[in-house]
XYZ file of C-alpha atoms in Angstrom:
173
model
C 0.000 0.000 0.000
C 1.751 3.221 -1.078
C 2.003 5.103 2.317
C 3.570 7.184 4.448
C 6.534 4.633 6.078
C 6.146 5.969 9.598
C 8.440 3.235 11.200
C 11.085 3.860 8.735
C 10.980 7.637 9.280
C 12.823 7.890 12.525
C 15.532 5.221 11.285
C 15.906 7.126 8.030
C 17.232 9.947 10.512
C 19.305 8.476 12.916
C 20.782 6.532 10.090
C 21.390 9.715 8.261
C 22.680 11.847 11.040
C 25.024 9.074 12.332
C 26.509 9.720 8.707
C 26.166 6.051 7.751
C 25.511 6.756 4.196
C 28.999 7.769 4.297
C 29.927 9.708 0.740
C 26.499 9.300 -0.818
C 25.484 13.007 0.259
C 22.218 12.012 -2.548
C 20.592 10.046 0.580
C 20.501 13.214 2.687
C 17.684 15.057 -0.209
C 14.497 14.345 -0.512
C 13.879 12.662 2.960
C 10.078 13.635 2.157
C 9.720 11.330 -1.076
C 11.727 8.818 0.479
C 9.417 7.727 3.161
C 6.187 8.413 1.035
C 5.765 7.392 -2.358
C 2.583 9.598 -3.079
C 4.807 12.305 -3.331
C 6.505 10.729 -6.480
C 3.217 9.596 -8.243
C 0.022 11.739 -7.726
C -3.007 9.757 -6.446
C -0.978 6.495 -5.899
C -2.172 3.984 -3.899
C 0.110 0.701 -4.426
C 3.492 -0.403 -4.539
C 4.576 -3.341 -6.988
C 8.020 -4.461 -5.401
C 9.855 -6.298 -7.987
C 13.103 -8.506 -7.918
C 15.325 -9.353 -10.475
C 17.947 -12.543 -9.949
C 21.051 -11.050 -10.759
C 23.222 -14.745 -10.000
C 25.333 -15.658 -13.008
C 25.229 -18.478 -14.887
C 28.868 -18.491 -15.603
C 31.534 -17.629 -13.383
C 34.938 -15.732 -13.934
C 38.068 -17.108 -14.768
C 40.156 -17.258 -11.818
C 42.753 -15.561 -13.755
C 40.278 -12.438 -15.029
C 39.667 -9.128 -13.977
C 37.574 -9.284 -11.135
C 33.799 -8.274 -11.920
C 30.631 -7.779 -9.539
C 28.648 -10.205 -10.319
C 25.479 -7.507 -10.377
C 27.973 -6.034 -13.463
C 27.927 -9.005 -15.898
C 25.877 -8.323 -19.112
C 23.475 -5.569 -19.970
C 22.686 -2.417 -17.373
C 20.113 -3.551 -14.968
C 18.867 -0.233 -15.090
C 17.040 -0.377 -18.507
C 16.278 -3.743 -18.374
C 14.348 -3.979 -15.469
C 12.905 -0.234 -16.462
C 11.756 -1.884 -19.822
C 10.188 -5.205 -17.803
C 8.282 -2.339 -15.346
C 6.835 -0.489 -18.924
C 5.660 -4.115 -19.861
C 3.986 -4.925 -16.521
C 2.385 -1.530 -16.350
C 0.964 -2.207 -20.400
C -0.103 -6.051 -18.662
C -2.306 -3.691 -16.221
C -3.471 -1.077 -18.164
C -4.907 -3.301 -20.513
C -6.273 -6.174 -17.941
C -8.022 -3.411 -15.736
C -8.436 0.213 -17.977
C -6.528 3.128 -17.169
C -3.959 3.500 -14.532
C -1.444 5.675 -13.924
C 1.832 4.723 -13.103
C 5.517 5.145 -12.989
C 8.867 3.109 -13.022
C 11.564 3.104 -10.514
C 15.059 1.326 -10.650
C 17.824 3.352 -9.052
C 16.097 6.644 -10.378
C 14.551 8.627 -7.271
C 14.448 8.223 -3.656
C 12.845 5.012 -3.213
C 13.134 2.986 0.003
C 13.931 -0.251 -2.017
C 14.603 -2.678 0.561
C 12.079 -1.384 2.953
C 9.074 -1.725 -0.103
C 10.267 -5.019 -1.189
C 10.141 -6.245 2.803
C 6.907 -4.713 3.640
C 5.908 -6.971 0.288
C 6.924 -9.977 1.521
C 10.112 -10.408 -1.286
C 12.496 -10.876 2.059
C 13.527 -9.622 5.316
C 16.280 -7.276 6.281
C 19.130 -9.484 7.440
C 22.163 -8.128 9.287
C 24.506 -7.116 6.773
C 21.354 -4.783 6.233
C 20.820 -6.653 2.372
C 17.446 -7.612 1.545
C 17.403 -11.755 1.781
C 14.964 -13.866 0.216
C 14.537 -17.723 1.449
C 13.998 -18.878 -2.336
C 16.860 -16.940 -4.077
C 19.124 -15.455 -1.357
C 20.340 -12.138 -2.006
C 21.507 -11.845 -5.293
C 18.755 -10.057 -7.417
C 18.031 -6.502 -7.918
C 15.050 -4.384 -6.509
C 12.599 -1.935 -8.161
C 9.235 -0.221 -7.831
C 6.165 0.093 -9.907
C 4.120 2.711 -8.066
C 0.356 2.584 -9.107
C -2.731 4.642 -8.681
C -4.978 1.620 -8.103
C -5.690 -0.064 -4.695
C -4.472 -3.919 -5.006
C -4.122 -6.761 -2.680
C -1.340 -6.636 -0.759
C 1.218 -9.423 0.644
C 2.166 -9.406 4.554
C 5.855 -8.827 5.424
C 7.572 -12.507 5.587
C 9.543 -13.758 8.511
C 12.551 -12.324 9.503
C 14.886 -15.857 9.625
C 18.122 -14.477 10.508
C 17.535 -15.463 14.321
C 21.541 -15.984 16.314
C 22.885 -16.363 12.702
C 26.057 -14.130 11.798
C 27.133 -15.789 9.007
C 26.961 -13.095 6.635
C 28.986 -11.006 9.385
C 31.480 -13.219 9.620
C 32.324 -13.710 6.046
C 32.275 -10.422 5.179
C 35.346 -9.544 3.319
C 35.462 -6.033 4.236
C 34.596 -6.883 8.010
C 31.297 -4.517 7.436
């Protein structure tokens, strides 16, 4: 349900004023639009949380330039912007007019927090969205919509006394 995220709000600023966003000054405008989607579609009432599996088929020789995986093949970007256009077409000609508008990477969208509240995954503790079907390799984006749908609860968070994502972390994050 596109909303005003009141829980997120006072995280948002304690994250923000602990300077945990580090170099990315971006996070700091538009706390507004961040934490309510209406402002960034007029008369919206859902969020479509997508994912997109980002896990390669093929991995890197061991004796390559290192890569991200996210980085193989074409920018996610304008794929997943082009599968959003499609979905929104699927709609608008299943139910009449709606309108609605894309988001990958492209405004201040609470990604993680939308695709949680959708039930995609919970927030684990290397603060990555996880997902008990296809871990944590995909990619996130938004359809926001001006038409009420049915809307998914918020899944289980199944992290529990786990740390191993802590404890691998190459960086020590």
């Amino acid at each position: 349900k596109a909303e005003f995220l009141e829980e997120e709000a006072p995280r948002l600023e304690r994250w923000l004023k602990a300077n945990m966003h580090g170099e990315m000054s971006y996070m700091e405008n538009h706390f507004d639009k961040r934490l309510d989607p209406t402002k960034l579609v007029e008369g919206s009432k859902s969020v479509i949380s997508v994912l997109l599996n980002y896990f390669p088929k093929e991995f890197q020789r061991k004796d390559s330039y290192k890569i991200s995986k996210y980085a193989y093949g074409t920018d996610y970007h304008s794929v997943i912007k082009e599968k959003l256009k499609a979905l929104l077409f699927f709609i608008q000609n299943e139910i009449g007019a709606v309108n609605g508008r894309a988001f990958v990477d492209s405004a201040p969208v609470l990604d993680k927090v939308w695709a949680a509240k959708s039930g995609q995954g919970w927030v684990g503790k290397h603060s990555n969205l996880l997902s008990k079907q296809v871990g944590s390799f995909f990619f996130i984006a938004e359809l926001i919509v001006d038409v009420a749908l049915e809307y998914d609860a918020p899944v289980t968070d199944h992290c529990g006394t786990c740390t191993a994502c802590i404890d691998a972390c190459p960086t020590q994050a």
